[in-house]
CSV table of C-alpha atoms and ligand atoms in Angstrom, one decimal:
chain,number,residue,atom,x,y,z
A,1,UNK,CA,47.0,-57.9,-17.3
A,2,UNK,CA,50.6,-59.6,-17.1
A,3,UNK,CA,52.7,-58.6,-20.0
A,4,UNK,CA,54.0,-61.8,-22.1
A,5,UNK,CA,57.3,-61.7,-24.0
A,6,UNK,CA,56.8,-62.7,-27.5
A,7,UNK,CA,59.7,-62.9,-29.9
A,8,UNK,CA,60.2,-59.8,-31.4
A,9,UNK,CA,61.9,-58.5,-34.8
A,10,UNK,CA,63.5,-56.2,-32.9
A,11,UNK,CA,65.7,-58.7,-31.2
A,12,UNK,CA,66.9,-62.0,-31.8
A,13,UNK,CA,63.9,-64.0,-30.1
A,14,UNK,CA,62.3,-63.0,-33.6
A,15,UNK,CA,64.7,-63.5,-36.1
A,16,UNK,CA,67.0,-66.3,-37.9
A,17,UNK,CA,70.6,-64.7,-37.8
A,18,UNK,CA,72.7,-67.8,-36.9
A,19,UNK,CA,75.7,-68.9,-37.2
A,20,UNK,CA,75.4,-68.9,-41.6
A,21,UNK,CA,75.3,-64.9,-40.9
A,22,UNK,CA,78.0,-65.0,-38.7
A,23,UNK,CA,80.5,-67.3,-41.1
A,24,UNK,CA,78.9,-64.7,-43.7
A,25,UNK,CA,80.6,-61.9,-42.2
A,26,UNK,CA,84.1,-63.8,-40.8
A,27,UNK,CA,84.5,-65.0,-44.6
A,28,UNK,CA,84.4,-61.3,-46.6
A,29,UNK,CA,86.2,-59.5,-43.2
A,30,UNK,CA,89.0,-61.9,-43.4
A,31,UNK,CA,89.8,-60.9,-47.4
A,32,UNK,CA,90.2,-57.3,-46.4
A,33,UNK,CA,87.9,-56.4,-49.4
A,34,UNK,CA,84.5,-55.5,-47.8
A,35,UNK,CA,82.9,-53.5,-51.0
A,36,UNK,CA,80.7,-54.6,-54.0
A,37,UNK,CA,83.2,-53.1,-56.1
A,38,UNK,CA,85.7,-55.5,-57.4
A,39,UNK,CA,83.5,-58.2,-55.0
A,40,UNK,CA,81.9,-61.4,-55.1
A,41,UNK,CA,79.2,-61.4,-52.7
A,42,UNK,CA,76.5,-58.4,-54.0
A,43,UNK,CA,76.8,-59.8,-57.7
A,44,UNK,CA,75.9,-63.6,-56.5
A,45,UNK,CA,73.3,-62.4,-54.2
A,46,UNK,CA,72.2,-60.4,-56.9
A,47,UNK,CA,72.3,-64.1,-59.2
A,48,UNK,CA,70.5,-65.9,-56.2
A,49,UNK,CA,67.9,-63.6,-55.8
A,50,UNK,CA,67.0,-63.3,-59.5
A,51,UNK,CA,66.9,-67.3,-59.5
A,52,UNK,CA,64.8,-67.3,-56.7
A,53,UNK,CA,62.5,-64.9,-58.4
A,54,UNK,CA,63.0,-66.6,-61.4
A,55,UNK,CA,63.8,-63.6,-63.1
A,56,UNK,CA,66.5,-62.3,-65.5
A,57,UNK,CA,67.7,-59.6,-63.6
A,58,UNK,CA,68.2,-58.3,-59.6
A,59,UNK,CA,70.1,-55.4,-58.8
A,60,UNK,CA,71.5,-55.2,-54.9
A,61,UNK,CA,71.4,-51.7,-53.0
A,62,UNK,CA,71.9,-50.1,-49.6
A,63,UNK,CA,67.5,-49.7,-48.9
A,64,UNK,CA,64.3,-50.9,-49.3
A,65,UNK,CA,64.0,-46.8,-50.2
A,66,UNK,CA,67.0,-46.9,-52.5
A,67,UNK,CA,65.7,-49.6,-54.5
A,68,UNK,CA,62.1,-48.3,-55.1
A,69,UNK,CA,63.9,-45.1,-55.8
A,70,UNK,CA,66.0,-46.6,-58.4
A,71,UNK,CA,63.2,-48.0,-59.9
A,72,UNK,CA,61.7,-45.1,-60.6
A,73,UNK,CA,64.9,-43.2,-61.7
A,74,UNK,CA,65.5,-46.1,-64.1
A,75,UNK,CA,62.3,-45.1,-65.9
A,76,UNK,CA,63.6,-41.8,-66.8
A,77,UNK,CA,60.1,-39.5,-66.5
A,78,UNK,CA,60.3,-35.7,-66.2
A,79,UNK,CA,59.7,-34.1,-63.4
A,80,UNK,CA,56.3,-33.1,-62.9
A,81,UNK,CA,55.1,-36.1,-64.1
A,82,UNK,CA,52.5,-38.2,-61.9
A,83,UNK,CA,52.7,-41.3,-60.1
A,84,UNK,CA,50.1,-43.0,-59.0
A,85,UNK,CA,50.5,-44.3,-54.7
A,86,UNK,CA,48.7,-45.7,-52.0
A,87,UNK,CA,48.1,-43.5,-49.0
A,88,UNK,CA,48.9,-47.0,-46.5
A,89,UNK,CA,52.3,-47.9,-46.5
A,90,UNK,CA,55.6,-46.8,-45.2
A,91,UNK,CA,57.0,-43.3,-46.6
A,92,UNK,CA,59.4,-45.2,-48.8
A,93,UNK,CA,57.2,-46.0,-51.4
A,94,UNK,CA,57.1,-42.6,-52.3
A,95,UNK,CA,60.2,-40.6,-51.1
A,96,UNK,CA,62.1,-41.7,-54.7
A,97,UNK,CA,59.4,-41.0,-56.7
A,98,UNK,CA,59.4,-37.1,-55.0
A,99,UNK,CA,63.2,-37.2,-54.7
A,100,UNK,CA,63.1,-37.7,-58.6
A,101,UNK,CA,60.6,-34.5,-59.0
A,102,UNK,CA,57.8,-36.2,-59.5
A,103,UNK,CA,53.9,-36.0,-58.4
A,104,UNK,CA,52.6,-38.4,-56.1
A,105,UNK,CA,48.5,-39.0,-56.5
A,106,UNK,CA,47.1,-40.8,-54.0
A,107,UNK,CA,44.4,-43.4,-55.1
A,108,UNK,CA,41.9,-44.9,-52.5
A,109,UNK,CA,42.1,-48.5,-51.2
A,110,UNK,CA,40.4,-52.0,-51.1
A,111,UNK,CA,39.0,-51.7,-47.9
A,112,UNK,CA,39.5,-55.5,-47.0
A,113,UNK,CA,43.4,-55.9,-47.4
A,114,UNK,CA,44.3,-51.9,-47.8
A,115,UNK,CA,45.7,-52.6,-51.2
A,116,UNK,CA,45.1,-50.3,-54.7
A,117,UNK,CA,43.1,-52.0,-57.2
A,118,UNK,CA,42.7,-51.3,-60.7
A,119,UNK,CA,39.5,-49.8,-60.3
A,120,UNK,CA,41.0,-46.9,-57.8
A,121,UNK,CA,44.2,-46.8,-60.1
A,122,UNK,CA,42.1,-46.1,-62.9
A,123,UNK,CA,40.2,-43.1,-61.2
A,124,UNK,CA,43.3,-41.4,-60.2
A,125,UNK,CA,45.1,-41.9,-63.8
A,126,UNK,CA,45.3,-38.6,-65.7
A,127,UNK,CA,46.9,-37.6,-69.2
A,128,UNK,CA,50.4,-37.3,-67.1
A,129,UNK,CA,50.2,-40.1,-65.4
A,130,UNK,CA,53.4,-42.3,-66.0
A,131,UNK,CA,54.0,-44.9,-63.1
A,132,UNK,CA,51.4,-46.7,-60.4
A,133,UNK,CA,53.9,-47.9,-57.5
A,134,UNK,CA,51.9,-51.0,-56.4
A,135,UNK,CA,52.4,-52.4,-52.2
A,136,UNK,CA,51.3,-55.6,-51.0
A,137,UNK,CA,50.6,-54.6,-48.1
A,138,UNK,CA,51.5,-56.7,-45.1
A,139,UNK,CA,52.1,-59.9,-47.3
A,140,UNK,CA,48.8,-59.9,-49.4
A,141,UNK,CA,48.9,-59.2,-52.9
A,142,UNK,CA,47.8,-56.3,-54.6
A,143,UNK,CA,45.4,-57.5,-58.0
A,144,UNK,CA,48.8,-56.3,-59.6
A,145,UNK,CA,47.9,-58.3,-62.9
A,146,UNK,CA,44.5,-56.4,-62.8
A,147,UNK,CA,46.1,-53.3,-62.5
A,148,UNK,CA,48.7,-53.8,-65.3
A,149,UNK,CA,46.2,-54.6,-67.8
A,150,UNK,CA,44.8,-50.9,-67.2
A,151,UNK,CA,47.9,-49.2,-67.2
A,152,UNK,CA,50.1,-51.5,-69.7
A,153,UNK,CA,47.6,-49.9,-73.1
A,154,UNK,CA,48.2,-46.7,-71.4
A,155,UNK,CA,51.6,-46.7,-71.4
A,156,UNK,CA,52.0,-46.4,-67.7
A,157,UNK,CA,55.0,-48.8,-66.0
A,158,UNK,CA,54.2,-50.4,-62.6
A,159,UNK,CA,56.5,-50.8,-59.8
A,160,UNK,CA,55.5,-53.4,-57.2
A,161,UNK,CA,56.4,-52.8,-53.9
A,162,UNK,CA,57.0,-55.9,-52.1
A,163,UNK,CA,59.0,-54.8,-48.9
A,164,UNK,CA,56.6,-56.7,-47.2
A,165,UNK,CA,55.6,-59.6,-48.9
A,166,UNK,CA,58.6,-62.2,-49.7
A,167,UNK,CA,57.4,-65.0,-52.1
A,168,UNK,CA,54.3,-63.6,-51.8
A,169,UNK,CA,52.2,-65.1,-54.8
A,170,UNK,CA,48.9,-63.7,-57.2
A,171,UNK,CA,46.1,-65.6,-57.3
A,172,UNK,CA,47.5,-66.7,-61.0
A,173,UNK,CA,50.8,-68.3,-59.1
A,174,UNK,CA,53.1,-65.2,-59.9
A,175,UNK,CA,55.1,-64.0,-57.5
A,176,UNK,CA,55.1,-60.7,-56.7
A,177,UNK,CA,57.6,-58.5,-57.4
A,178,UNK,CA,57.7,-60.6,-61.3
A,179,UNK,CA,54.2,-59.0,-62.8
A,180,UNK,CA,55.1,-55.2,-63.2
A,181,UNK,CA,57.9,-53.7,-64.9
A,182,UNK,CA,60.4,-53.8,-61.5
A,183,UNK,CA,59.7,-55.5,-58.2
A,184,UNK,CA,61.2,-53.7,-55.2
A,185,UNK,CA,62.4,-55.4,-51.8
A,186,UNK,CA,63.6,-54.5,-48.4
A,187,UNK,CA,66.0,-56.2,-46.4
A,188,UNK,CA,65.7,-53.7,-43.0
A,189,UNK,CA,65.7,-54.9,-39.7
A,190,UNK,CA,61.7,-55.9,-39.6
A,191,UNK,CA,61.6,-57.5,-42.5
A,192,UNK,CA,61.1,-61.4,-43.3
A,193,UNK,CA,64.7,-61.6,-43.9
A,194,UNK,CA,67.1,-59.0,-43.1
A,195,UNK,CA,70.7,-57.1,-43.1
A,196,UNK,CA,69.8,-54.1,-40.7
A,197,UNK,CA,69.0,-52.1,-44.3
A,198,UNK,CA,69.1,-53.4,-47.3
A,199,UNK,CA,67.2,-53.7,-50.6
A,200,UNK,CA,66.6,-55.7,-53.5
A,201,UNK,CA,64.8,-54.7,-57.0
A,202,UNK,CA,64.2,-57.6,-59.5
A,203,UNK,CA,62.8,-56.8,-63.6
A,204,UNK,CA,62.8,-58.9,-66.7
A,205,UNK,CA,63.9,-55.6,-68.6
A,206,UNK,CA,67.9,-55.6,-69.4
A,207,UNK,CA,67.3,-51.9,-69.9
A,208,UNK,CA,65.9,-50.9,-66.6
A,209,UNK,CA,68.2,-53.4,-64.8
A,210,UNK,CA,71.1,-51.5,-66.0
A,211,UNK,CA,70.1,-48.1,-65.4
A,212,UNK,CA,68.9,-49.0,-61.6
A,213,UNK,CA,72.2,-50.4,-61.4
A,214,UNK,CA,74.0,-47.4,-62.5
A,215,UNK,CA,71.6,-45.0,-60.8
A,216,UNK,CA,73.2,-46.9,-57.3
A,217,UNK,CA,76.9,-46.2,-58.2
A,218,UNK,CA,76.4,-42.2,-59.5
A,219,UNK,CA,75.6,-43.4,-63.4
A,220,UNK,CA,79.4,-44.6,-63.4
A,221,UNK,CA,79.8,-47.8,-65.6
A,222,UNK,CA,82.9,-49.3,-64.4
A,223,UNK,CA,82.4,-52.9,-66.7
A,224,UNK,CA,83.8,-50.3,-69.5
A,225,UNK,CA,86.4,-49.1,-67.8
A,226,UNK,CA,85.8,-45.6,-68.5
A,227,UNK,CA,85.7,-43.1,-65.2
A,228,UNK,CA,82.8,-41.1,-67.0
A,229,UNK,CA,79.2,-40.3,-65.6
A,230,UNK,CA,76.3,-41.1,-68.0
A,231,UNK,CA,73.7,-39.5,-65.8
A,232,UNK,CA,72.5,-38.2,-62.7
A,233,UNK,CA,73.2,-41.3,-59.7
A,234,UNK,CA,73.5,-41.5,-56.3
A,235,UNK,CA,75.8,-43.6,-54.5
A,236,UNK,CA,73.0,-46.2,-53.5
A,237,UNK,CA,75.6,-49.4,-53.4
A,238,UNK,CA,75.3,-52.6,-50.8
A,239,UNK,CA,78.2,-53.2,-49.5
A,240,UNK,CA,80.0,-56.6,-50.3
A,241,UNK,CA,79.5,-57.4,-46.0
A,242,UNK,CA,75.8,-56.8,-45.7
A,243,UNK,CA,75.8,-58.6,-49.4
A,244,UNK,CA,77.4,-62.1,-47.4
A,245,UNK,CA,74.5,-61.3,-44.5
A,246,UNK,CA,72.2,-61.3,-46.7
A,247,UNK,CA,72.9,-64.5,-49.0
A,248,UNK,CA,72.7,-66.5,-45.5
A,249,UNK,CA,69.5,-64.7,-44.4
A,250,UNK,CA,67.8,-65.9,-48.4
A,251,UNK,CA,68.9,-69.9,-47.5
A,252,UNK,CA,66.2,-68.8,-44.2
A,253,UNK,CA,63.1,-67.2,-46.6
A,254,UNK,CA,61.5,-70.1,-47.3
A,255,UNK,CA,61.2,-71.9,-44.0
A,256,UNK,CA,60.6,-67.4,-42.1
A,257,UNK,CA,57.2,-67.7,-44.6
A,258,UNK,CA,56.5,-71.3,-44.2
A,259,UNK,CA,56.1,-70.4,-40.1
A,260,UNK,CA,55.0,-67.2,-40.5
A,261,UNK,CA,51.8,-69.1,-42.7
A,262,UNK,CA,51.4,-71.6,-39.6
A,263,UNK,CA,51.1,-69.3,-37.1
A,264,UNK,CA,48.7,-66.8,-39.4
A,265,UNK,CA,46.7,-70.0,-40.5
A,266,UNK,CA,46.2,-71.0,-36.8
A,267,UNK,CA,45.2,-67.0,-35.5
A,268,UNK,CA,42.6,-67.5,-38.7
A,269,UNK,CA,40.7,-70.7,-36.9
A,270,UNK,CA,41.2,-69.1,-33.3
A,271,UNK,CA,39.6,-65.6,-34.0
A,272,UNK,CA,37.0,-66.9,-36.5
A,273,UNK,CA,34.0,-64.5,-35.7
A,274,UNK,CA,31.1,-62.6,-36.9
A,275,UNK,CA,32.4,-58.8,-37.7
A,276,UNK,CA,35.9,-60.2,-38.0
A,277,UNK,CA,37.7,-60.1,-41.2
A,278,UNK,CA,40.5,-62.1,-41.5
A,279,UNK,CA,43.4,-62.4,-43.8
A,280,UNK,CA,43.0,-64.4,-46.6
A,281,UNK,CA,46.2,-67.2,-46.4
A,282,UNK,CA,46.5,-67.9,-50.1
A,283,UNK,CA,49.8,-66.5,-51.0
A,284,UNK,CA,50.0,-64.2,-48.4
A,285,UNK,CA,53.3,-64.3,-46.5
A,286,UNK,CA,52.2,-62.3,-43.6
A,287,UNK,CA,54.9,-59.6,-42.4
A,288,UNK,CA,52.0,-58.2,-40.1
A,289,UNK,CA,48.8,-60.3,-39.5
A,290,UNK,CA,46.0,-57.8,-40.7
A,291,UNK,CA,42.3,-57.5,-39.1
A,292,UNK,CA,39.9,-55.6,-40.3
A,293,UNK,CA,36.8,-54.8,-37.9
A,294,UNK,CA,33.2,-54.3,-38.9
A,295,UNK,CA,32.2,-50.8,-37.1
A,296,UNK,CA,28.7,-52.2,-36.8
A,297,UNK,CA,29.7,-55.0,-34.3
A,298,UNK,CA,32.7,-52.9,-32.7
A,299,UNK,CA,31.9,-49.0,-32.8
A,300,UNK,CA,35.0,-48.5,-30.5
A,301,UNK,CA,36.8,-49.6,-33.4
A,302,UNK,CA,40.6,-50.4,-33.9
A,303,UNK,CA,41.7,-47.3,-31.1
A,304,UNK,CA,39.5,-48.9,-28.2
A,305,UNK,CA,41.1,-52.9,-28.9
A,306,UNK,CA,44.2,-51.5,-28.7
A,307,UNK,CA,43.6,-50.0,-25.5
A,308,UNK,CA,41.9,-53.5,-24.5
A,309,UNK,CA,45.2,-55.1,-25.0
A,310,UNK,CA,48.2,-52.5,-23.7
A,311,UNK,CA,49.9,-54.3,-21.4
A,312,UNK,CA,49.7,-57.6,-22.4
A,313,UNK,CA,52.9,-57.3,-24.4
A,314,UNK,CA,51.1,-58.2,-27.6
A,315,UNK,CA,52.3,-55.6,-30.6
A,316,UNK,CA,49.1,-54.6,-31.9
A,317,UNK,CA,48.9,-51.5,-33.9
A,318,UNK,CA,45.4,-49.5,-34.5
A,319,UNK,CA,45.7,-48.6,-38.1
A,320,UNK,CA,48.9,-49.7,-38.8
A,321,UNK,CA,49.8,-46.1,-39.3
A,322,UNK,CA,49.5,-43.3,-36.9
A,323,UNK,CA,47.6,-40.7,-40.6
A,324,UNK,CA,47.6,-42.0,-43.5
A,325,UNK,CA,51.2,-40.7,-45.9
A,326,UNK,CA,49.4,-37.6,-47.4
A,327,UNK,CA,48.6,-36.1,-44.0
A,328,UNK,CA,52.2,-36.0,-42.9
A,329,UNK,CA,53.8,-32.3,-43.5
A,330,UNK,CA,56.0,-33.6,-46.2
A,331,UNK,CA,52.7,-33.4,-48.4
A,332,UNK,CA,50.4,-31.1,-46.3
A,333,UNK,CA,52.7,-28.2,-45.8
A,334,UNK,CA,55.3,-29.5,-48.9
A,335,UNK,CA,58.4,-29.9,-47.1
A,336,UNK,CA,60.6,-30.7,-50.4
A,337,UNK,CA,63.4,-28.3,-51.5
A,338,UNK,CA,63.7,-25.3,-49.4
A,339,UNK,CA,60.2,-22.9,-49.5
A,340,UNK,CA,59.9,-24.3,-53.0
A,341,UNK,CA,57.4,-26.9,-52.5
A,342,UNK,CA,58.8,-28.5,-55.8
A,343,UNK,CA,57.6,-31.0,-57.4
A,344,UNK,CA,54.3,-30.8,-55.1
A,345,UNK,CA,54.0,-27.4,-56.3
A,346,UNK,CA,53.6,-28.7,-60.2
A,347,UNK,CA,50.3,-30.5,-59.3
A,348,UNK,CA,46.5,-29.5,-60.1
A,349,UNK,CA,45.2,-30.7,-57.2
A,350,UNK,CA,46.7,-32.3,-54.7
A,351,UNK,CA,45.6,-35.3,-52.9
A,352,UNK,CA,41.9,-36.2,-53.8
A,353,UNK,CA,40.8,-37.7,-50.3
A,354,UNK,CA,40.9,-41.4,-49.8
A,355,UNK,CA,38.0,-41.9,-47.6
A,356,UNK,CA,38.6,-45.6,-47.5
A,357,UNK,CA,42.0,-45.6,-46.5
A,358,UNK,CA,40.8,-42.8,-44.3
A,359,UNK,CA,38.5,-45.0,-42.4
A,360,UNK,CA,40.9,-48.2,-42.4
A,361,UNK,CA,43.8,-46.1,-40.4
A,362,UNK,CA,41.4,-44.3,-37.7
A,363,UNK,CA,38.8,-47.2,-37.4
A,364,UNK,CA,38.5,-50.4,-39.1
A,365,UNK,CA,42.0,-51.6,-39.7
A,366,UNK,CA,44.5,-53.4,-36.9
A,367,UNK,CA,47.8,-55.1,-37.5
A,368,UNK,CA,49.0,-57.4,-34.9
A,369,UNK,CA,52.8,-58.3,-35.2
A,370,UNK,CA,53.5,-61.7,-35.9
A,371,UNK,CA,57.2,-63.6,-37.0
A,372,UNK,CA,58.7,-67.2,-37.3
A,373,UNK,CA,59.3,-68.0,-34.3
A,374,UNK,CA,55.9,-67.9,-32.5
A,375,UNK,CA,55.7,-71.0,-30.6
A,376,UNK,CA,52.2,-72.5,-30.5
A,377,UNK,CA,51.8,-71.3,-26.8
A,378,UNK,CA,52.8,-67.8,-28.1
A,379,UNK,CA,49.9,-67.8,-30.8
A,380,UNK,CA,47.5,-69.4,-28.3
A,381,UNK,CA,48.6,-66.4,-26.3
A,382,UNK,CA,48.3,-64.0,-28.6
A,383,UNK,CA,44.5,-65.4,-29.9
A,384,UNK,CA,43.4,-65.3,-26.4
A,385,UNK,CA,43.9,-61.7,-25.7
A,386,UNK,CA,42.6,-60.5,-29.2
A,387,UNK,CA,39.2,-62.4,-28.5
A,388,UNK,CA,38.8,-61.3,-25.0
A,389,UNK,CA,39.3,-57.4,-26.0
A,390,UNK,CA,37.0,-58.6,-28.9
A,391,UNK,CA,34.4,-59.9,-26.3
A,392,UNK,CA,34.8,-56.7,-24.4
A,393,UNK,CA,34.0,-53.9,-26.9
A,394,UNK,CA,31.6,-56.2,-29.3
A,395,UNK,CA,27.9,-54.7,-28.8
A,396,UNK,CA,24.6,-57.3,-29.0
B,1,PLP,C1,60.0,-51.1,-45.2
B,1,PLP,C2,59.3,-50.6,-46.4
B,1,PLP,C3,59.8,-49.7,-47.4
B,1,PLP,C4,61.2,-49.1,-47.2
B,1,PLP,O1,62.2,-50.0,-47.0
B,1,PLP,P1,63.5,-49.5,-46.1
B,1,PLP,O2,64.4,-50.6,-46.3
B,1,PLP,O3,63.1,-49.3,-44.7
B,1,PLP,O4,64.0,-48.3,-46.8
B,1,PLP,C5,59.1,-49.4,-48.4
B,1,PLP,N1,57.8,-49.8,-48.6
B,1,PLP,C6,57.2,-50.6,-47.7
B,1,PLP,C7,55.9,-51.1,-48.0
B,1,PLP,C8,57.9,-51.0,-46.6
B,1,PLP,O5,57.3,-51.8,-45.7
């Protein structure tokens, strides 16, 4: 097979930076001030995004990491307290929440889009169960207004997790990121839009917005002018540079998702078969373009098409993930604070298995990497090679 260069988000084939990034960055270098501190540029990002959002509040910060882990700090648990994760998605959903001492419990997954539900939220919530971190995974969204009305008479707050899903909406025309109590967002290289890292939380809560705020800049609050520190904080700030980068990247969102729907909508008519599941396209904003295979029709499963396909230059990943995030040693041999084990040490049981999420990583799940600026040709490409490795490893 002859390898075919699609545009990649590692490079700029597969990305928007332009010449509004670079007029970003010649306009803050050439004041001399490149910090949030005293700035323009991170508070009206921080204005823009919350418009976008329509939402009261955003808060700017250095990760997509940082700002889940300042959402979690801002609601002030104690350590040992549980929070309930999915067992798909990248590490940072749940490094702040152990960073902060407290108990990830992994709950299993819907086995179509690889997202928590309320029902599997619900089996995993026990009497110390104060948080659910919620990911739309790839671009789909979670049932996150299902999964609030469990947990909201419970007292439990919801993070969402939308790293990877940008405008994203619910079924009931929410975005994401709007529904729980703080929405989380990454700005890192692969990313729909991006700064290299970066990191965005939006809330309707003044409360939380201030305390994620302070948690970035080590609980310092400068607006009073006092040099005091109200509470534990890191130094988690954006810097005013990345803040200008990122402005210009946010006048690009709409028109990244609007592509990256065309070119998932036409990969949905090309690889249309039985055994197939595809995506659903309503709301979904499509980071990755998520197949899921029915083991009936292809017992090779996800590891033998993406043996099918090496070499055509086509970015498919079997699984999405190599083990699902309990079966890394962070969790299995608790890798935390010295021989300690803390806060993994504080738990019953650790890590009920998620046979679902199981199955989705070493069989049934494939995520083929997609962006804005697949051409036609490029998708044509890309359909053909998925349906020929189909054709080869289907059985009847
Ligand atoms: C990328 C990502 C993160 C972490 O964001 P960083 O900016 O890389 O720290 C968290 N959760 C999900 C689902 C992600 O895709």
């Amino acid at each position: 097979m002859t390898a075919r260069t699609y545009p990649t988000w590692d490079n700029a084939s597969g990305r928007r930076i332009g010449v509004e990034e670079e007029q970003a960055v010649l306009r803050v270098l050439h004041t001399g001030h490149l910090s949030r501190i005293g700035g323009v540029e991170a508070a009206a990002l921080e204005r823009e995004f919350a418009d976008l959002m329509g939402m009261p509040h955003a808060v700017a910060v250095a990760t997509g990491t940082a700002s889940l882990h300042c959402a979690v700090a801002a609601l002030d648990l104690n350590p040992g307290d549980e929070v309930v994760v999915p067992p798909i998605t990248d590490a940072g959903t749940v490094i702040g929440a152990l960073a902060q001492g407290l108990v990830p419990v992994f709950a299993d997954l819907d086995p179509l889009t690889g997202c928590l539900t309320p029902e599997t939220v619900e089996a995993a919530i026990t009497p110390r169960t104060r948080a659910v971190v919620v990911v739309h995974l790839f671009g789909a969204a979670a049932d996150v207004e299902g999964i609030v009305d469990v947990c909201r008479p419970r007292g439990i707050r919801v993070v969402e997790d939308c790293a990877q899903a940008y405008l994203t909406t619910t079924p009931q025309g929410a975005f994401v990121g709007t529904v729980g109590d703080v929405g989380c967002f990454s700005l890192q290289q692969s990313k729909h839009i991006t700064t290299g890292d970066g990191g965005l939380l939006v809330t309707g809560s003044a409360a939380l917005a201030r305390r994620a705020a302070l948690f970035a800049d080590k609980g310092w609050p400068r607006d009073t002018g006092e040099r005091t520190h109200l509470f534990l904080g890191l130094n988690y700030r954006m810097t005013d540079l990345v803040a200008a980068v990122a402005r210009a990247q946010l006048g690009k969102l709409e028109s990244v998702v609007a592509d990256r729907r065309r070119v998932a909508g036409m990969l949905n008519t090309a690889l249309s078969r039985p055994g197939v599941h595809l995506p659903n396209l309503l709301g979904h904003t499509f980071w990755l373009y998520p197949l899921v295979l029915d083991r009936a029709v292809f017992p090779g499963g996800n590891r033998r098409l993406a043996e099918l396909v090496e070499g055509s230059g086509l970015a498919v990943s079997p699984g999405y993930l190599q083990r699902v995030l309990y079966d890394n040693p962070v969790f299995t041999e608790k890798r935390t604070f010295g021989d300690s084990g803390w806060p993994l040490n504080l738990a019953d049981e650790l890590f009920p298995s998620c046979p679902t999420a199981e199955a989705m990583v070493a069989q049934t799940l494939v995520t083929v990497g997609i962006n804005e600026n697949f051409t036609d040709d490029d998708v044509s490409a890309a359909a053909s090679v998925l349906n020929d490795a189909l054709d080869a490893m289907q059985v009847g």
